[in-house]
């Protein structure tokens, strides 16, 4: 299969299709992850109860998916984030199906580059400490547990792509990202600059509507969330 590094993050892949399972497992192991697998929700839940897992990659079409949802009853420190494989277009459609802290999704047919990119982001966000699910920046609040965001108590009606982009900018507030960086880090592939511009524009209309702007364009550099100084500080 591929080299397995003993200190790699532990990933549980829950996929009933053998071909899709092989497509995922081999690159994950070659990337250094320790991978265990399950074909049903019940088998996945048993593994979650018996060993530490840092990330779950689950096909929402697995048999007895509700069994896996029972993992939400695990102690908060033992609940790993879930990356879903689905044909759904919006995250909110997934929540009634799988209640184990869904944080992201990849549409089928899966591109392995996107799966690896999303797994890396979720694991990096988890590493500083056990996730509390809520991130804030001023009056902007994002709750990963329910995949929702608010600005000054106003609920933001975000698509999955908009939510993913907002979370990435919020987690990295103050850092400037080019369109190419956003496409590679969020989707693991090159996307046309116009597509990223349109996505940022739609997100900005929802987040900054009637409020002081939080999402800014640094011309020639990219996009950043946070306060941007209007002028350079004076030299002393």
mmCIF file of C-alpha atoms in Angstrom:
data_model
loop_
_atom_site.group_PDB
_atom_site.id
_atom_site.type_symbol
_atom_site.label_atom_id
_atom_site.label_comp_id
_atom_site.label_asym_id
_atom_site.label_seq_id
_atom_site.Cartn_x
_atom_site.Cartn_y
_atom_site.Cartn_z
ATOM 1 C CA UNK A 1 0.000 0.000 0.000
ATOM 2 C CA UNK A 2 2.090 3.002 1.123
ATOM 3 C CA UNK A 3 4.482 3.924 3.881
ATOM 4 C CA UNK A 4 2.865 4.296 7.304
ATOM 5 C CA UNK A 5 4.557 6.715 9.679
ATOM 6 C CA UNK A 6 4.135 5.781 13.369
ATOM 7 C CA UNK A 7 3.545 9.363 14.515
ATOM 8 C CA UNK A 8 1.029 10.232 11.787
ATOM 9 C CA UNK A 9 -2.481 11.447 12.586
ATOM 10 C CA UNK A 10 -5.056 8.666 12.898
ATOM 11 C CA UNK A 11 -7.747 8.765 10.211
ATOM 12 C CA UNK A 12 -10.828 6.545 10.135
ATOM 13 C CA UNK A 13 -12.203 6.018 6.623
ATOM 14 C CA UNK A 14 -15.820 4.813 6.575
ATOM 15 C CA UNK A 15 -16.648 3.800 2.998
ATOM 16 C CA UNK A 16 -18.612 0.735 1.768
ATOM 17 C CA UNK A 17 -17.370 0.870 -1.844
ATOM 18 C CA UNK A 18 -14.066 -1.106 -2.138
ATOM 19 C CA UNK A 19 -12.887 0.896 -5.153
ATOM 20 C CA UNK A 20 -13.474 4.242 -3.442
ATOM 21 C CA UNK A 21 -11.891 2.886 -0.257
ATOM 22 C CA UNK A 22 -8.699 1.984 -2.119
ATOM 23 C CA UNK A 23 -8.701 5.357 -3.875
ATOM 24 C CA UNK A 24 -8.646 7.053 -0.463
ATOM 25 C CA UNK A 25 -6.573 4.745 1.720
ATOM 26 C CA UNK A 26 -3.465 4.456 -0.437
ATOM 27 C CA UNK A 27 -2.821 8.228 -0.842
ATOM 28 C CA UNK A 28 -3.642 8.865 2.832
ATOM 29 C CA UNK A 29 -1.068 6.314 3.956
ATOM 30 C CA UNK A 30 1.492 7.634 1.488
ATOM 31 C CA UNK A 31 0.886 11.108 2.955
ATOM 32 C CA UNK A 32 1.863 9.776 6.388
ATOM 33 C CA UNK A 33 -1.505 9.147 8.022
ATOM 34 C CA UNK A 34 -2.295 6.039 10.042
ATOM 35 C CA UNK A 35 -5.499 4.728 8.501
ATOM 36 C CA UNK A 36 -8.139 2.367 9.819
ATOM 37 C CA UNK A 37 -11.274 1.499 7.854
ATOM 38 C CA UNK A 38 -14.879 0.494 8.349
ATOM 39 C CA UNK A 39 -17.711 -0.314 5.948
ATOM 40 C CA UNK A 40 -20.695 0.375 8.218
ATOM 41 C CA UNK A 41 -21.706 2.901 10.819
ATOM 42 C CA UNK A 42 -21.740 0.276 13.564
ATOM 43 C CA UNK A 43 -18.196 -0.858 12.801
ATOM 44 C CA UNK A 44 -17.019 2.757 12.707
ATOM 45 C CA UNK A 45 -18.595 3.504 16.079
ATOM 46 C CA UNK A 46 -16.887 0.464 17.607
ATOM 47 C CA UNK A 47 -13.521 1.705 16.352
ATOM 48 C CA UNK A 48 -14.161 5.203 17.719
ATOM 49 C CA UNK A 49 -14.857 3.718 21.135
ATOM 50 C CA UNK A 50 -11.740 1.536 21.109
ATOM 51 C CA UNK A 51 -8.969 3.810 19.827
ATOM 52 C CA UNK A 52 -8.089 7.502 19.426
ATOM 53 C CA UNK A 53 -9.041 8.968 16.051
ATOM 54 C CA UNK A 54 -8.062 12.455 14.841
ATOM 55 C CA UNK A 55 -10.310 12.629 11.775
ATOM 56 C CA UNK A 56 -13.200 10.667 10.253
ATOM 57 C CA UNK A 57 -13.724 10.571 6.486
ATOM 58 C CA UNK A 58 -17.191 9.122 5.941
ATOM 59 C CA UNK A 59 -19.418 8.423 2.964
ATOM 60 C CA UNK A 60 -22.940 9.427 4.005
ATOM 61 C CA UNK A 61 -24.215 6.497 1.906
ATOM 62 C CA UNK A 62 -22.791 3.930 4.348
ATOM 63 C CA UNK A 63 -25.190 1.351 5.793
ATOM 64 C CA UNK A 64 -26.644 2.189 9.242
ATOM 65 C CA UNK A 65 -25.237 5.709 9.103
ATOM 66 C CA UNK A 66 -27.263 6.516 12.225
ATOM 67 C CA UNK A 67 -25.011 4.198 14.214
ATOM 68 C CA UNK A 68 -22.063 6.425 13.415
ATOM 69 C CA UNK A 69 -24.128 9.434 14.468
ATOM 70 C CA UNK A 70 -24.174 7.967 17.964
ATOM 71 C CA UNK A 71 -20.538 8.976 18.145
ATOM 72 C CA UNK A 72 -21.807 12.451 19.015
ATOM 73 C CA UNK A 73 -22.472 11.015 22.474
ATOM 74 C CA UNK A 74 -18.759 10.432 23.028
ATOM 75 C CA UNK A 75 -16.931 12.723 25.432
ATOM 76 C CA UNK A 76 -16.179 16.054 23.702
ATOM 77 C CA UNK A 77 -12.422 15.408 23.818
ATOM 78 C CA UNK A 78 -12.943 12.102 21.972
ATOM 79 C CA UNK A 79 -15.153 13.423 19.161
ATOM 80 C CA UNK A 80 -13.091 13.841 15.991
ATOM 81 C CA UNK A 81 -14.104 16.193 13.183
ATOM 82 C CA UNK A 82 -15.866 14.562 10.224
ATOM 83 C CA UNK A 83 -15.142 15.109 6.548
ATOM 84 C CA UNK A 84 -18.136 13.830 4.566
ATOM 85 C CA UNK A 85 -18.208 12.419 1.068
ATOM 86 C CA UNK A 86 -21.563 13.255 -0.467
ATOM 87 C CA UNK A 87 -23.458 14.320 -3.534
ATOM 88 C CA UNK A 88 -25.285 17.002 -1.522
ATOM 89 C CA UNK A 89 -24.553 20.638 -2.342
ATOM 90 C CA UNK A 90 -25.160 22.151 1.080
ATOM 91 C CA UNK A 91 -23.866 21.232 4.510
ATOM 92 C CA UNK A 92 -27.234 21.758 6.176
ATOM 93 C CA UNK A 93 -28.595 18.728 4.308
ATOM 94 C CA UNK A 94 -26.008 16.554 6.022
ATOM 95 C CA UNK A 95 -26.757 17.537 9.606
ATOM 96 C CA UNK A 96 -29.914 15.424 10.048
ATOM 97 C CA UNK A 97 -28.086 12.393 8.583
ATOM 98 C CA UNK A 98 -24.877 12.421 10.579
ATOM 99 C CA UNK A 99 -24.521 14.195 13.908
ATOM 100 C CA UNK A 100 -20.868 13.584 14.677
ATOM 101 C CA UNK A 101 -19.547 17.128 14.346
ATOM 102 C CA UNK A 102 -19.526 17.436 10.545
ATOM 103 C CA UNK A 103 -17.078 20.176 9.667
ATOM 104 C CA UNK A 104 -16.593 19.829 5.914
ATOM 105 C CA UNK A 105 -17.546 17.832 2.845
ATOM 106 C CA UNK A 106 -16.251 16.757 -0.551
ATOM 107 C CA UNK A 107 -18.631 15.991 -3.397
ATOM 108 C CA UNK A 108 -18.564 12.687 -5.259
ATOM 109 C CA UNK A 109 -16.947 11.630 -7.526
ATOM 110 C CA UNK A 110 -14.075 12.532 -5.203
ATOM 111 C CA UNK A 111 -10.846 14.191 -6.238
ATOM 112 C CA UNK A 112 -8.144 12.812 -3.962
ATOM 113 C CA UNK A 113 -6.261 16.126 -4.053
ATOM 114 C CA UNK A 114 -9.296 17.860 -2.552
ATOM 115 C CA UNK A 115 -9.772 15.155 0.099
ATOM 116 C CA UNK A 116 -6.121 15.472 1.167
ATOM 117 C CA UNK A 117 -6.317 19.270 1.215
ATOM 118 C CA UNK A 118 -9.468 19.318 3.351
ATOM 119 C CA UNK A 119 -8.093 16.649 5.717
ATOM 120 C CA UNK A 120 -4.926 18.660 6.228
ATOM 121 C CA UNK A 121 -6.886 21.819 7.038
ATOM 122 C CA UNK A 122 -9.167 20.078 9.543
ATOM 123 C CA UNK A 123 -6.259 18.376 11.300
ATOM 124 C CA UNK A 124 -4.253 21.608 11.419
ATOM 125 C CA UNK A 125 -7.188 23.447 13.002
ATOM 126 C CA UNK A 126 -7.493 20.705 15.615
ATOM 127 C CA UNK A 127 -3.808 20.518 16.556
ATOM 128 C CA UNK A 128 -3.443 23.559 18.874
ATOM 129 C CA UNK A 129 -5.934 21.967 21.273
ATOM 130 C CA UNK A 130 -9.269 20.253 21.499
ATOM 131 C CA UNK A 131 -11.763 22.216 19.453
ATOM 132 C CA UNK A 132 -14.457 24.123 21.230
ATOM 133 C CA UNK A 133 -16.394 24.533 17.988
ATOM 134 C CA UNK A 134 -16.776 28.326 18.231
ATOM 135 C CA UNK A 135 -14.516 30.970 16.711
ATOM 136 C CA UNK A 136 -14.994 34.729 16.970
ATOM 137 C CA UNK A 137 -13.563 37.864 15.432
ATOM 138 C CA UNK A 138 -15.191 41.006 16.770
ATOM 139 C CA UNK A 139 -18.940 40.613 16.209
ATOM 140 C CA UNK A 140 -18.428 37.726 13.761
ATOM 141 C CA UNK A 141 -19.148 34.303 15.293
ATOM 142 C CA UNK A 142 -18.733 30.935 13.599
ATOM 143 C CA UNK A 143 -19.919 27.680 15.200
ATOM 144 C CA UNK A 144 -18.411 24.533 13.676
ATOM 145 C CA UNK A 145 -20.740 22.262 15.632
ATOM 146 C CA UNK A 146 -23.793 23.465 13.700
ATOM 147 C CA UNK A 147 -21.972 24.910 10.644
ATOM 148 C CA UNK A 148 -23.503 28.370 11.078
ATOM 149 C CA UNK A 149 -22.219 31.932 11.330
ATOM 150 C CA UNK A 150 -23.541 35.227 12.704
ATOM 151 C CA UNK A 151 -22.538 38.877 12.336
ATOM 152 C CA UNK A 152 -23.739 41.187 15.086
ATOM 153 C CA UNK A 153 -26.395 38.591 16.062
ATOM 154 C CA UNK A 154 -27.590 38.407 12.424
ATOM 155 C CA UNK A 155 -27.626 34.837 11.083
ATOM 156 C CA UNK A 156 -25.732 34.461 7.803
ATOM 157 C CA UNK A 157 -27.337 32.236 5.177
ATOM 158 C CA UNK A 158 -24.175 30.693 3.703
ATOM 159 C CA UNK A 159 -23.668 28.000 1.129
ATOM 160 C CA UNK A 160 -21.156 25.254 1.926
ATOM 161 C CA UNK A 161 -18.471 26.918 -0.218
ATOM 162 C CA UNK A 162 -19.066 30.311 1.417
ATOM 163 C CA UNK A 163 -18.947 28.769 4.890
ATOM 164 C CA UNK A 164 -15.708 26.943 4.066
ATOM 165 C CA UNK A 165 -14.090 30.139 2.778
ATOM 166 C CA UNK A 166 -15.265 32.200 5.766
ATOM 167 C CA UNK A 167 -13.922 29.652 8.229
ATOM 168 C CA UNK A 168 -10.552 29.577 6.493
ATOM 169 C CA UNK A 169 -10.256 33.373 6.524
ATOM 170 C CA UNK A 170 -11.431 33.559 10.141
ATOM 171 C CA UNK A 171 -9.046 30.877 11.405
ATOM 172 C CA UNK A 172 -6.233 32.769 9.657
ATOM 173 C CA UNK A 173 -7.449 36.316 10.400
ATOM 174 C CA UNK A 174 -4.913 38.927 9.385
ATOM 175 C CA UNK A 175 -3.223 36.672 6.825
ATOM 176 C CA UNK A 176 -3.469 37.581 3.141
ATOM 177 C CA UNK A 177 -4.354 34.799 0.683
ATOM 178 C CA UNK A 178 -4.078 34.983 -3.080
ATOM 179 C CA UNK A 179 -6.795 33.460 -5.234
ATOM 180 C CA UNK A 180 -4.439 30.622 -6.150
ATOM 181 C CA UNK A 181 -3.690 29.893 -2.472
ATOM 182 C CA UNK A 182 -7.375 29.807 -1.574
ATOM 183 C CA UNK A 183 -8.161 27.409 -4.410
ATOM 184 C CA UNK A 184 -5.278 25.098 -3.511
ATOM 185 C CA UNK A 185 -5.783 25.142 0.264
ATOM 186 C CA UNK A 186 -9.568 24.830 0.220
ATOM 187 C CA UNK A 187 -10.154 22.559 -2.769
ATOM 188 C CA UNK A 188 -6.744 21.072 -3.522
ATOM 189 C CA UNK A 189 -6.814 22.249 -7.118
ATOM 190 C CA UNK A 190 -6.546 25.274 -9.350
ATOM 191 C CA UNK A 191 -9.776 27.170 -9.830
ATOM 192 C CA UNK A 192 -10.184 30.111 -12.142
ATOM 193 C CA UNK A 193 -9.577 33.498 -10.561
ATOM 194 C CA UNK A 194 -13.023 34.662 -11.633
ATOM 195 C CA UNK A 195 -14.672 31.815 -9.689
ATOM 196 C CA UNK A 196 -12.808 32.792 -6.497
ATOM 197 C CA UNK A 197 -13.657 36.468 -7.048
ATOM 198 C CA UNK A 198 -17.344 35.650 -7.390
ATOM 199 C CA UNK A 199 -17.263 33.498 -4.261
ATOM 200 C CA UNK A 200 -15.546 36.230 -2.232
ATOM 201 C CA UNK A 201 -17.999 38.791 -3.562
ATOM 202 C CA UNK A 202 -21.027 36.717 -2.506
ATOM 203 C CA UNK A 203 -19.517 36.100 0.925
ATOM 204 C CA UNK A 204 -18.702 39.774 1.381
ATOM 205 C CA UNK A 205 -22.279 40.768 0.538
ATOM 206 C CA UNK A 206 -23.556 38.528 3.335
ATOM 207 C CA UNK A 207 -20.893 39.154 5.991
ATOM 208 C CA UNK A 208 -20.334 42.886 5.498
ATOM 209 C CA UNK A 209 -23.881 43.946 4.604
ATOM 210 C CA UNK A 210 -24.715 47.024 6.678
ATOM 211 C CA UNK A 211 -21.637 46.513 8.890
ATOM 212 C CA UNK A 212 -18.073 47.818 8.892
ATOM 213 C CA UNK A 213 -16.247 45.608 6.379
ATOM 214 C CA UNK A 214 -14.267 42.634 7.671
ATOM 215 C CA UNK A 215 -13.221 41.065 4.350
ATOM 216 C CA UNK A 216 -10.739 43.197 2.440
ATOM 217 C CA UNK A 217 -8.942 43.069 -0.892
ATOM 218 C CA UNK A 218 -5.220 43.791 -0.953
ATOM 219 C CA UNK A 219 -4.764 44.671 -4.587
ATOM 220 C CA UNK A 220 -2.045 42.614 -6.187
ATOM 221 C CA UNK A 221 -1.875 40.313 -3.136
ATOM 222 C CA UNK A 222 -5.243 38.783 -2.314
ATOM 223 C CA UNK A 223 -7.879 38.706 0.420
ATOM 224 C CA UNK A 224 -7.734 39.081 4.185
ATOM 225 C CA UNK A 225 -10.227 39.052 7.051
ATOM 226 C CA UNK A 226 -9.687 41.608 9.787
ATOM 227 C CA UNK A 227 -8.922 45.260 10.257
ATOM 228 C CA UNK A 228 -6.604 46.776 7.666
ATOM 229 C CA UNK A 229 -4.742 49.958 8.650
ATOM 230 C CA UNK A 230 -5.569 52.891 6.404
ATOM 231 C CA UNK A 231 -2.028 54.260 6.360
ATOM 232 C CA UNK A 232 1.484 53.195 7.211
ATOM 233 C CA UNK A 233 2.621 54.004 10.751
ATOM 234 C CA UNK A 234 4.761 57.107 10.986
ATOM 235 C CA UNK A 235 8.458 56.632 11.429
ATOM 236 C CA UNK A 236 9.816 57.473 14.824
#
